[in-house]
């Protein structure tokens, strides 16, 4: 299915309405070839990353639908490039000689998804609703990677249509409110499911380990010679990252860490306290003096730096709380839920904290911009993600149940948030696509991770994987983890410059 998708570039709704020339047909050569996928029997089989047809679709019904649709699939002179390309993909799927059944089904799914997305973007909701049943019939959350991706994108499109009627679709895992006990209980259950899915994700994919290893190595280097450290984790979740750092710090010779304090930010105080108890037990086993401070809320809404100070001390100067404590910040970004609350507020917080180091790991996926742009970019990104998980499962990295849990609770939720959530961040507020430019404007400079311990750890991690499709690229001081020809995660490290360059948000 990605045979045609690779020829499409992310565009916005206004570009779609302009009626640009359609993309090349799926039979034409492409500069970006779709990845190969291991079949379930363990033998390597070449195929598109989005190429399998649904086993639930009756062949006779498929032929009937194709014969009905073909007369109406000639491109309108004013038709957008997305719509024209989508129709061409469907025609190619039905008529191209030498195209396998699975690849034809994948191309047809792609065409239907793109047509539905364009209809949503152009506010033709009736047309979008008519396309969804066919997409749902051809897709399945338990099928091949293409079918699974299509199932979650169809679900997100459905929620988007619903939100267009009622005016809003609530983002996942908003901070619970003490005045609403039922809401708090539901939020706690949801966060527990997310926690379970993250444990499974850590088993089935190297992405979580990559984020933890690279950030921990960068933080460890920044703490050379220091004895007391304050880690501010802007979205701590279950705290899976920190036992690894505890081991590094406890095994040092000479300058052993005397005390470590973690401020963990999150949306659920109950889960934060549970995380703190687990980390306290682990630190005690290593003989580390440890203190945990839970902070419920969104980082972009924090205005008073006093919440980061230990009660026994006062004052904070250039990354130190009190006289001896060195502050570092860890920030793992994702699309699962809104961590920042305000992008500008988050950058201003980092500027005010002026920590010794900010370790950033972010998805190579922008969730700003117009709907069609987000849709095409997300379809590229998650097609690669589902393909990687499918190949990892086939190679024995994890079971089908674990993979489905990850896709349902994490990736499917991210897709819904990117495509279905309305509100200011989706309709015009200047969001941040990549954080490097904002950090530079806030007075930070990049610390290169290339060739250092972080890069070495990442290389060792990939070498141990049973699935060999992952790639590691050192670029501009960053480390990028990818799947075949697409970058998935970027790790970088930042330090405050001698003097801030400009106020965050200037010129925006």
Short mmCIF file of C-alpha atoms in Angstrom, two decimals:
data_model
loop_
_atom_site.label_atom_id
_atom_site.label_comp_id
_atom_site.label_asym_id
_atom_site.label_seq_id
_atom_site.Cartn_x
_atom_site.Cartn_y
_atom_site.Cartn_z
CA UNK A 1 0.00 0.00 0.00
CA UNK A 2 2.86 2.36 0.67
CA UNK A 3 3.95 1.90 -2.95
CA UNK A 4 1.60 4.78 -3.72
CA UNK A 5 1.90 6.54 -0.38
CA UNK A 6 5.64 7.12 -0.78
CA UNK A 7 4.96 9.34 -3.79
CA UNK A 8 2.68 11.63 -1.78
CA UNK A 9 4.12 14.56 0.14
CA UNK A 10 2.31 16.01 3.18
CA UNK A 11 0.09 18.89 2.09
CA UNK A 12 -2.48 21.13 3.68
CA UNK A 13 -6.15 21.49 2.90
CA UNK A 14 -5.68 24.62 0.81
CA UNK A 15 -3.15 22.83 -1.37
CA UNK A 16 -5.59 19.96 -1.78
CA UNK A 17 -8.25 22.31 -3.05
CA UNK A 18 -5.88 23.84 -5.60
CA UNK A 19 -6.01 20.78 -7.83
CA UNK A 20 -2.33 19.99 -8.38
CA UNK A 21 -1.24 17.26 -10.75
CA UNK A 22 -1.91 13.72 -9.42
CA UNK A 23 0.99 11.58 -8.19
CA UNK A 24 2.51 8.80 -10.21
CA UNK A 25 0.51 5.63 -10.59
CA UNK A 26 1.35 2.73 -8.26
CA UNK A 27 2.95 0.86 -11.12
CA UNK A 28 5.49 3.60 -11.69
CA UNK A 29 8.92 3.44 -10.12
CA UNK A 30 9.43 5.29 -6.84
CA UNK A 31 12.53 6.73 -5.26
CA UNK A 32 11.46 5.27 -1.90
CA UNK A 33 10.76 1.55 -1.99
CA UNK A 34 8.38 0.04 0.55
CA UNK A 35 10.01 -2.08 3.26
CA UNK A 36 10.04 -5.86 3.14
CA UNK A 37 8.10 -7.85 5.69
CA UNK A 38 8.81 -11.26 7.24
CA UNK A 39 5.86 -13.59 6.84
CA UNK A 40 4.39 -15.34 9.87
CA UNK A 41 6.00 -18.69 9.10
CA UNK A 42 9.43 -17.15 9.64
CA UNK A 43 10.51 -17.22 5.99
CA UNK A 44 11.40 -13.86 4.50
CA UNK A 45 8.85 -12.66 2.01
CA UNK A 46 9.04 -9.53 -0.08
CA UNK A 47 5.97 -7.31 -0.01
CA UNK A 48 4.74 -3.82 0.55
CA UNK A 49 4.45 -2.61 4.11
CA UNK A 50 0.79 -1.94 3.42
CA UNK A 51 -0.20 -4.69 1.03
CA UNK A 52 -2.45 -7.37 2.50
CA UNK A 53 -6.14 -7.63 1.69
CA UNK A 54 -8.66 -8.50 4.36
CA UNK A 55 -9.54 -12.19 4.68
CA UNK A 56 -13.00 -11.16 5.84
CA UNK A 57 -13.96 -9.53 2.53
CA UNK A 58 -15.83 -11.85 0.19
CA UNK A 59 -14.14 -12.06 -3.20
CA UNK A 60 -17.42 -11.82 -5.07
CA UNK A 61 -18.44 -8.72 -3.15
CA UNK A 62 -15.05 -7.16 -3.90
CA UNK A 63 -15.50 -7.74 -7.63
CA UNK A 64 -19.00 -6.31 -7.53
CA UNK A 65 -17.87 -3.18 -5.69
CA UNK A 66 -14.97 -2.68 -8.11
CA UNK A 67 -17.27 -2.98 -11.13
CA UNK A 68 -19.68 -0.48 -9.61
CA UNK A 69 -16.98 2.06 -8.76
CA UNK A 70 -14.87 1.96 -11.93
CA UNK A 71 -17.19 4.07 -14.13
CA UNK A 72 -17.15 6.87 -11.54
CA UNK A 73 -13.41 6.92 -10.93
CA UNK A 74 -12.32 9.27 -13.68
CA UNK A 75 -10.56 12.29 -12.19
CA UNK A 76 -12.45 15.56 -12.18
CA UNK A 77 -10.45 18.43 -13.76
CA UNK A 78 -10.58 20.36 -10.48
CA UNK A 79 -9.95 17.36 -8.27
CA UNK A 80 -7.18 17.64 -5.67
CA UNK A 81 -3.90 15.76 -5.98
CA UNK A 82 -4.80 13.59 -2.99
CA UNK A 83 -8.20 12.62 -4.37
CA UNK A 84 -6.86 12.02 -7.89
CA UNK A 85 -4.01 9.94 -6.55
CA UNK A 86 -6.39 7.97 -4.35
CA UNK A 87 -8.69 7.15 -7.24
CA UNK A 88 -5.73 6.16 -9.41
CA UNK A 89 -4.55 3.80 -6.68
CA UNK A 90 -7.98 2.15 -6.55
CA UNK A 91 -8.11 1.77 -10.34
CA UNK A 92 -4.57 0.37 -10.31
CA UNK A 93 -5.51 -2.09 -7.58
CA UNK A 94 -8.42 -3.36 -9.64
CA UNK A 95 -6.81 -3.49 -13.10
CA UNK A 96 -2.99 -3.62 -12.92
CA UNK A 97 -1.55 -6.79 -14.41
CA UNK A 98 0.92 -8.75 -12.32
CA UNK A 99 -0.12 -7.18 -9.01
CA UNK A 100 -0.64 -9.73 -6.25
CA UNK A 101 -3.94 -9.97 -4.41
CA UNK A 102 -2.40 -8.70 -1.17
CA UNK A 103 -0.72 -5.72 -2.84
CA UNK A 104 -3.90 -4.84 -4.73
CA UNK A 105 -5.86 -4.90 -1.49
CA UNK A 106 -3.29 -2.67 0.15
CA UNK A 107 -3.39 -0.14 -2.69
CA UNK A 108 -7.15 -0.10 -2.55
CA UNK A 109 -7.10 0.50 1.20
CA UNK A 110 -4.67 3.37 0.73
CA UNK A 111 -6.87 4.95 -1.91
CA UNK A 112 -9.94 4.70 0.29
CA UNK A 113 -8.12 6.14 3.32
CA UNK A 114 -6.80 9.11 1.34
CA UNK A 115 -10.21 9.83 -0.19
CA UNK A 116 -11.84 9.69 3.24
CA UNK A 117 -9.17 11.92 4.78
CA UNK A 118 -9.57 14.51 2.05
CA UNK A 119 -13.34 14.46 2.45
CA UNK A 120 -12.93 15.13 6.18
CA UNK A 121 -10.42 17.92 5.53
CA UNK A 122 -12.78 19.58 3.04
CA UNK A 123 -15.75 19.16 5.42
CA UNK A 124 -17.54 16.72 3.11
CA UNK A 125 -18.56 14.57 6.07
CA UNK A 126 -21.34 12.70 4.27
CA UNK A 127 -18.86 11.41 1.69
CA UNK A 128 -16.43 10.43 4.45
CA UNK A 129 -19.13 8.48 6.31
CA UNK A 130 -19.97 6.54 3.14
CA UNK A 131 -16.33 5.47 2.70
CA UNK A 132 -15.73 4.30 6.28
CA UNK A 133 -17.75 1.02 6.15
CA UNK A 134 -15.71 -0.25 3.20
CA UNK A 135 -12.43 0.69 4.91
CA UNK A 136 -13.59 -1.07 8.08
CA UNK A 137 -14.55 -4.20 6.12
CA UNK A 138 -11.12 -4.41 4.49
CA UNK A 139 -9.16 -3.77 7.70
CA UNK A 140 -8.70 -5.58 11.00
CA UNK A 141 -6.75 -4.86 14.23
CA UNK A 142 -5.75 -8.55 14.20
CA UNK A 143 -4.68 -8.83 10.56
CA UNK A 144 -1.52 -8.02 8.63
CA UNK A 145 0.38 -4.75 9.31
CA UNK A 146 -1.51 -2.88 6.54
CA UNK A 147 -4.88 -4.10 7.80
CA UNK A 148 -4.04 -3.16 11.37
CA UNK A 149 -2.87 0.34 10.45
CA UNK A 150 -6.00 0.92 8.38
CA UNK A 151 -8.23 -0.25 11.26
CA UNK A 152 -6.84 2.36 13.65
CA UNK A 153 -6.85 5.13 11.04
CA UNK A 154 -10.48 4.30 10.23
CA UNK A 155 -11.30 4.52 13.93
CA UNK A 156 -9.57 7.90 14.19
CA UNK A 157 -11.45 9.17 11.12
CA UNK A 158 -14.72 8.06 12.70
CA UNK A 159 -13.93 9.98 15.89
CA UNK A 160 -12.92 12.99 13.82
CA UNK A 161 -16.29 12.97 12.05
CA UNK A 162 -18.11 12.66 15.38
CA UNK A 163 -16.07 15.51 16.87
CA UNK A 164 -16.88 17.68 13.85
CA UNK A 165 -20.58 17.29 14.70
CA UNK A 166 -20.39 17.77 18.48
CA UNK A 167 -17.53 20.28 18.44
CA UNK A 168 -14.88 18.45 20.49
CA UNK A 169 -13.16 15.12 21.06
CA UNK A 170 -11.52 14.84 24.50
CA UNK A 171 -7.77 14.21 24.49
CA UNK A 172 -6.50 11.14 26.30
CA UNK A 173 -5.39 11.22 29.93
CA UNK A 174 -6.19 14.78 30.87
CA UNK A 175 -5.27 15.57 34.48
CA UNK A 176 -7.94 14.13 36.80
CA UNK A 177 -9.99 16.48 38.94
CA UNK A 178 -10.40 15.84 42.67
CA UNK A 179 -13.96 17.21 42.53
CA UNK A 180 -14.97 14.42 40.12
CA UNK A 181 -14.29 11.05 41.84
CA UNK A 182 -15.74 8.98 38.98
CA UNK A 183 -13.58 10.77 36.43
CA UNK A 184 -10.54 10.28 38.63
CA UNK A 185 -11.28 6.55 38.90
CA UNK A 186 -11.70 6.19 35.13
CA UNK A 187 -8.49 8.14 34.53
CA UNK A 188 -6.64 5.88 36.98
CA UNK A 189 -7.89 2.74 35.18
CA UNK A 190 -6.82 4.21 31.84
CA UNK A 191 -3.38 5.13 33.17
CA UNK A 192 -2.96 1.60 34.53
CA UNK A 193 -3.74 0.19 31.07
CA UNK A 194 -1.20 2.54 29.54
CA UNK A 195 1.35 1.40 32.13
CA UNK A 196 0.74 -2.24 31.22
CA UNK A 197 1.07 -1.42 27.51
CA UNK A 198 4.37 0.41 28.07
CA UNK A 199 5.82 -2.63 29.80
CA UNK A 200 4.81 -4.69 26.75
CA UNK A 201 6.23 -2.03 24.41
CA UNK A 202 9.55 -2.27 26.23
CA UNK A 203 9.60 -6.00 25.38
CA UNK A 204 8.42 -5.90 21.78
CA UNK A 205 10.35 -2.84 20.49
CA UNK A 206 13.74 -1.17 21.08
CA UNK A 207 12.25 2.35 21.03
CA UNK A 208 11.70 2.59 24.79
CA UNK A 209 15.15 1.21 25.59
CA UNK A 210 16.74 3.57 23.05
CA UNK A 211 15.05 6.56 24.70
CA UNK A 212 16.18 5.46 28.16
CA UNK A 213 19.76 4.44 27.30
CA UNK A 214 20.63 7.55 25.32
CA UNK A 215 19.14 9.96 27.86
CA UNK A 216 20.77 8.16 30.81
CA UNK A 217 24.19 8.23 29.17
CA UNK A 218 23.90 11.94 28.40
CA UNK A 219 22.77 12.67 31.97
CA UNK A 220 25.54 10.53 33.47
CA UNK A 221 28.19 12.43 31.50
CA UNK A 222 26.74 15.76 32.67
CA UNK A 223 27.01 14.62 36.29
CA UNK A 224 30.71 13.68 36.22
CA UNK A 225 32.31 14.73 39.50
CA UNK A 226 29.00 15.66 41.15
CA UNK A 227 27.74 14.09 44.37
CA UNK A 228 24.15 15.32 44.64
CA UNK A 229 21.66 15.43 41.77
CA UNK A 230 18.08 16.54 41.15
CA UNK A 231 16.38 14.91 38.14
CA UNK A 232 13.21 16.56 36.86
CA UNK A 233 11.30 14.09 34.69
CA UNK A 234 8.66 16.04 32.79
CA UNK A 235 6.57 12.90 32.12
CA UNK A 236 7.80 10.11 34.38
CA UNK A 237 5.04 7.54 33.73
CA UNK A 238 6.17 4.34 35.52
CA UNK A 239 9.76 5.48 36.00
CA UNK A 240 11.17 2.57 33.96
CA UNK A 241 14.13 4.70 32.90
CA UNK A 242 15.62 5.44 36.30
CA UNK A 243 16.82 2.07 37.67
CA UNK A 244 19.33 2.09 34.81
CA UNK A 245 20.66 5.51 35.85
CA UNK A 246 20.76 4.38 39.50
CA UNK A 247 23.02 1.49 38.47
CA UNK A 248 25.34 3.82 36.55
CA UNK A 249 25.64 6.28 39.42
CA UNK A 250 26.01 3.62 42.12
CA UNK A 251 28.81 1.83 40.24
CA UNK A 252 31.02 4.91 39.86
CA UNK A 253 34.50 4.80 41.32
CA UNK A 254 35.79 7.84 43.18
CA UNK A 255 32.92 10.33 42.90
CA UNK A 256 30.00 8.19 44.01
CA UNK A 257 26.65 9.96 44.03
CA UNK A 258 25.78 10.88 47.61
CA UNK A 259 22.10 11.63 47.06
CA UNK A 260 19.60 11.67 44.21
CA UNK A 261 16.23 13.37 44.12
CA UNK A 262 13.63 12.93 41.38
CA UNK A 263 10.70 15.23 40.74
CA UNK A 264 8.26 13.22 38.64
CA UNK A 265 5.59 15.11 36.69
CA UNK A 266 2.44 13.30 35.59
CA UNK A 267 -1.34 13.40 35.30
CA UNK A 268 -2.21 10.99 38.14
CA UNK A 269 -1.02 11.55 41.70
CA UNK A 270 -1.89 7.96 42.62
CA UNK A 271 0.34 6.55 39.88
CA UNK A 272 3.09 9.04 40.67
CA UNK A 273 3.15 7.93 44.30
CA UNK A 274 3.26 4.27 43.25
CA UNK A 275 6.19 5.07 40.94
CA UNK A 276 7.96 6.83 43.80
CA UNK A 277 7.59 3.80 46.07
CA UNK A 278 9.06 1.45 43.45
CA UNK A 279 12.01 3.75 42.80
CA UNK A 280 12.64 4.21 46.53
CA UNK A 281 12.82 0.44 47.02
CA UNK A 282 15.21 0.07 44.09
CA UNK A 283 17.50 2.88 45.26
CA UNK A 284 17.59 1.42 48.78
CA UNK A 285 18.79 -1.88 47.35
CA UNK A 286 21.76 -0.06 45.80
CA UNK A 287 22.51 1.96 48.93
CA UNK A 288 21.58 5.29 47.32
CA UNK A 289 20.08 8.10 49.38
CA UNK A 290 16.91 8.82 47.41
CA UNK A 291 13.99 11.23 47.58
CA UNK A 292 10.96 11.33 45.30
CA UNK A 293 8.63 14.30 44.81
CA UNK A 294 5.41 13.75 42.79
CA UNK A 295 4.07 16.73 40.86
CA UNK A 296 0.61 16.38 39.32
CA UNK A 297 -0.17 18.59 36.33
CA UNK A 298 1.13 19.79 32.96
CA UNK A 299 4.59 21.29 32.68
CA UNK A 300 3.49 24.24 30.56
CA UNK A 301 1.18 25.37 33.36
CA UNK A 302 3.85 25.44 36.08
CA UNK A 303 4.64 29.06 36.94
CA UNK A 304 6.25 28.79 40.39
CA UNK A 305 9.72 27.21 40.50
CA UNK A 306 9.28 26.66 44.23
CA UNK A 307 7.53 23.37 43.44
CA UNK A 308 10.91 21.97 42.34
CA UNK A 309 12.76 22.93 45.52
CA UNK A 310 13.28 20.59 48.45
CA UNK A 311 11.48 21.73 51.56
CA UNK A 312 14.67 21.73 53.60
CA UNK A 313 16.45 24.20 51.26
CA UNK A 314 15.81 27.47 49.51
CA UNK A 315 17.25 29.15 46.43
CA UNK A 316 18.16 27.96 42.98
CA UNK A 317 21.09 29.30 40.97
CA UNK A 318 22.10 28.06 37.50
CA UNK A 319 21.02 24.46 37.79
CA UNK A 320 21.72 24.06 41.51
CA UNK A 321 19.08 23.77 44.20
CA UNK A 322 20.67 25.04 47.39
CA UNK A 323 24.47 24.86 47.31
CA UNK A 324 25.30 21.36 46.11
CA UNK A 325 22.44 19.88 44.11
CA UNK A 326 22.81 19.80 40.30
CA UNK A 327 19.60 19.80 38.27
CA UNK A 328 19.07 17.88 35.03
CA UNK A 329 15.84 17.59 33.05
CA UNK A 330 14.54 14.55 31.17
CA UNK A 331 11.90 15.05 28.49
CA UNK A 332 10.52 12.14 26.46
CA UNK A 333 7.89 13.46 24.06
CA UNK A 334 5.08 11.53 22.41
CA UNK A 335 1.57 11.91 20.99
CA UNK A 336 -0.19 9.64 23.49
CA UNK A 337 -1.54 12.54 25.52
CA UNK A 338 -0.85 16.22 26.06
CA UNK A 339 2.09 16.56 28.45
CA UNK A 340 2.89 20.24 28.00
CA UNK A 341 -0.48 21.98 28.22
CA UNK A 342 1.24 25.01 26.68
CA UNK A 343 4.24 24.64 24.37
CA UNK A 344 5.38 28.19 25.09
CA UNK A 345 4.95 27.64 28.83
CA UNK A 346 7.07 24.48 28.66
CA UNK A 347 9.94 26.30 26.94
CA UNK A 348 9.71 29.18 29.41
CA UNK A 349 9.92 26.68 32.28
CA UNK A 350 13.13 25.18 30.90
CA UNK A 351 14.55 28.65 30.40
CA UNK A 352 13.77 29.59 34.01
CA UNK A 353 15.16 26.34 35.46
CA UNK A 354 18.50 26.64 33.60
CA UNK A 355 19.45 23.03 34.37
CA UNK A 356 22.87 21.49 33.79
CA UNK A 357 21.38 19.42 30.95
CA UNK A 358 18.09 18.79 29.16
CA UNK A 359 17.87 15.31 27.60
CA UNK A 360 15.20 15.23 24.88
CA UNK A 361 13.80 12.22 23.02
CA UNK A 362 11.06 13.02 20.51
CA UNK A 363 9.09 11.23 17.83
CA UNK A 364 10.00 12.18 14.27
CA UNK A 365 6.39 13.07 13.69
CA UNK A 366 4.80 16.49 13.72
CA UNK A 367 1.35 16.77 15.29
CA UNK A 368 0.97 20.40 14.25
CA UNK A 369 -0.27 21.68 10.88
CA UNK A 370 -3.36 21.01 8.79
CA UNK A 371 -5.40 17.81 8.88
CA UNK A 372 -4.27 16.36 5.52
CA UNK A 373 -0.63 17.11 6.31
CA UNK A 374 -0.92 15.33 9.66
CA UNK A 375 -2.79 12.44 8.07
CA UNK A 376 -0.25 11.66 5.33
CA UNK A 377 2.73 12.06 7.67
CA UNK A 378 1.10 9.91 10.35
CA UNK A 379 0.23 7.22 7.79
CA UNK A 380 3.90 7.04 6.75
CA UNK A 381 5.06 6.94 10.37
CA UNK A 382 2.64 4.38 11.79
CA UNK A 383 2.86 2.12 8.74
CA UNK A 384 6.56 1.80 9.57
CA UNK A 385 5.80 1.30 13.27
CA UNK A 386 3.25 -1.47 12.64
CA UNK A 387 5.56 -3.12 10.11
CA UNK A 388 8.41 -3.10 12.65
CA UNK A 389 6.20 -4.57 15.38
CA UNK A 390 4.93 -7.25 13.00
CA UNK A 391 8.43 -8.23 11.94
CA UNK A 392 9.62 -8.21 15.55
CA UNK A 393 6.77 -10.52 16.54
CA UNK A 394 7.57 -12.87 13.65
CA UNK A 395 11.22 -12.92 14.79
CA UNK A 396 10.19 -13.96 18.30
CA UNK A 397 10.67 -10.65 20.15
CA UNK A 398 7.20 -10.94 21.70
CA UNK A 399 3.82 -12.61 21.29
CA UNK A 400 0.78 -11.54 19.29
CA UNK A 401 -1.05 -10.57 22.49
CA UNK A 402 1.69 -8.18 23.59
CA UNK A 403 1.87 -6.62 20.15
CA UNK A 404 -1.90 -6.11 20.04
CA UNK A 405 -1.83 -4.52 23.51
CA UNK A 406 0.81 -2.02 22.35
CA UNK A 407 -1.05 -1.20 19.16
CA UNK A 408 -4.43 -0.86 20.87
CA UNK A 409 -3.46 1.09 23.98
CA UNK A 410 -0.52 3.14 22.67
CA UNK A 411 -0.23 3.47 18.89
CA UNK A 412 -3.97 3.49 18.22
CA UNK A 413 -4.43 6.10 20.93
CA UNK A 414 -1.68 8.26 19.41
CA UNK A 415 -3.32 8.04 15.99
CA UNK A 416 -6.64 9.16 17.49
CA UNK A 417 -4.98 12.07 19.26
CA UNK A 418 -3.17 13.23 16.12
CA UNK A 419 -6.19 13.01 13.83
CA UNK A 420 -9.31 13.23 15.96
CA UNK A 421 -8.57 15.72 18.73
CA UNK A 422 -9.90 19.21 18.10
CA UNK A 423 -9.26 22.39 20.04
CA UNK A 424 -6.59 25.13 19.97
CA UNK A 425 -3.62 22.86 19.25
CA UNK A 426 -5.34 21.47 16.17
CA UNK A 427 -6.91 24.61 14.74
CA UNK A 428 -4.39 27.40 14.61
CA UNK A 429 -2.25 27.79 17.72
CA UNK A 430 1.42 27.88 16.74
CA UNK A 431 2.47 24.43 17.91
CA UNK A 432 6.04 23.20 18.06
CA UNK A 433 6.94 20.62 15.42
CA UNK A 434 10.58 20.23 16.50
CA UNK A 435 11.94 21.56 19.76
CA UNK A 436 15.53 22.33 18.78
CA UNK A 437 14.73 25.76 17.34
CA UNK A 438 12.72 26.69 20.43
CA UNK A 439 15.47 25.57 22.81
CA UNK A 440 18.07 27.58 20.90
CA UNK A 441 15.85 30.65 21.12
CA UNK A 442 15.53 30.03 24.86
CA UNK A 443 19.30 30.20 25.29
CA UNK A 444 20.33 26.54 24.96
CA UNK A 445 22.97 24.95 22.75
CA UNK A 446 23.19 21.33 21.65
CA UNK A 447 25.64 18.89 23.21
CA UNK A 448 26.64 16.32 20.60
CA UNK A 449 25.79 12.68 21.30
CA UNK A 450 27.60 11.43 18.18
CA UNK A 451 30.47 9.05 18.82
CA UNK A 452 29.98 9.11 22.59
CA UNK A 453 28.70 6.59 25.13
CA UNK A 454 25.08 7.23 24.13
CA UNK A 455 25.81 6.28 20.51
CA UNK A 456 27.79 3.23 21.62
CA UNK A 457 24.95 2.03 23.86
CA UNK A 458 22.42 2.52 21.05
CA UNK A 459 24.61 0.54 18.65
CA UNK A 460 24.93 -2.32 21.14
CA UNK A 461 21.16 -2.31 21.63
CA UNK A 462 20.47 -2.71 17.91
CA UNK A 463 23.09 -5.44 17.65
CA UNK A 464 21.19 -7.57 20.18
CA UNK A 465 17.82 -7.39 18.40
CA UNK A 466 16.44 -10.50 16.65
CA UNK A 467 14.93 -8.24 13.97
CA UNK A 468 17.49 -6.42 11.80
CA UNK A 469 15.37 -3.72 10.14
CA UNK A 470 16.21 -0.97 12.66
CA UNK A 471 18.78 1.68 11.77
CA UNK A 472 20.87 4.14 13.79
CA UNK A 473 22.02 7.43 12.25
CA UNK A 474 24.21 10.13 13.83
CA UNK A 475 23.15 13.47 12.39
CA UNK A 476 24.03 16.98 13.55
CA UNK A 477 24.87 15.82 17.05
CA UNK A 478 21.58 13.89 17.38
CA UNK A 479 20.98 10.15 17.35
CA UNK A 480 18.13 8.91 15.16
CA UNK A 481 16.58 5.46 15.51
CA UNK A 482 14.66 4.37 12.42
CA UNK A 483 12.93 1.50 10.74
CA UNK A 484 14.51 0.89 7.31
CA UNK A 485 14.18 4.22 5.43
CA UNK A 486 12.15 6.17 8.01
CA UNK A 487 13.38 7.86 11.22
CA UNK A 488 11.18 7.12 14.25
CA UNK A 489 12.90 8.71 17.29
CA UNK A 490 15.50 11.45 17.73
CA UNK A 491 17.58 11.85 20.89
CA UNK A 492 19.41 15.11 21.66
CA UNK A 493 20.99 16.87 24.65
CA UNK A 494 20.97 20.59 25.46
CA UNK A 495 22.77 22.89 27.87
CA UNK A 496 22.04 26.54 28.71
CA UNK A 497 24.38 29.00 27.05
CA UNK A 498 26.22 31.69 29.02
CA UNK A 499 23.35 34.10 28.37
CA UNK A 500 19.90 33.50 26.84
CA UNK A 501 19.71 34.54 23.20
CA UNK A 502 16.08 35.63 23.02
CA UNK A 503 12.73 35.16 24.64
CA UNK A 504 10.94 31.93 23.63
CA UNK A 505 8.16 32.63 21.20
CA UNK A 506 9.72 35.74 19.65
CA UNK A 507 9.07 35.92 15.96
CA UNK A 508 6.39 33.26 16.14
#
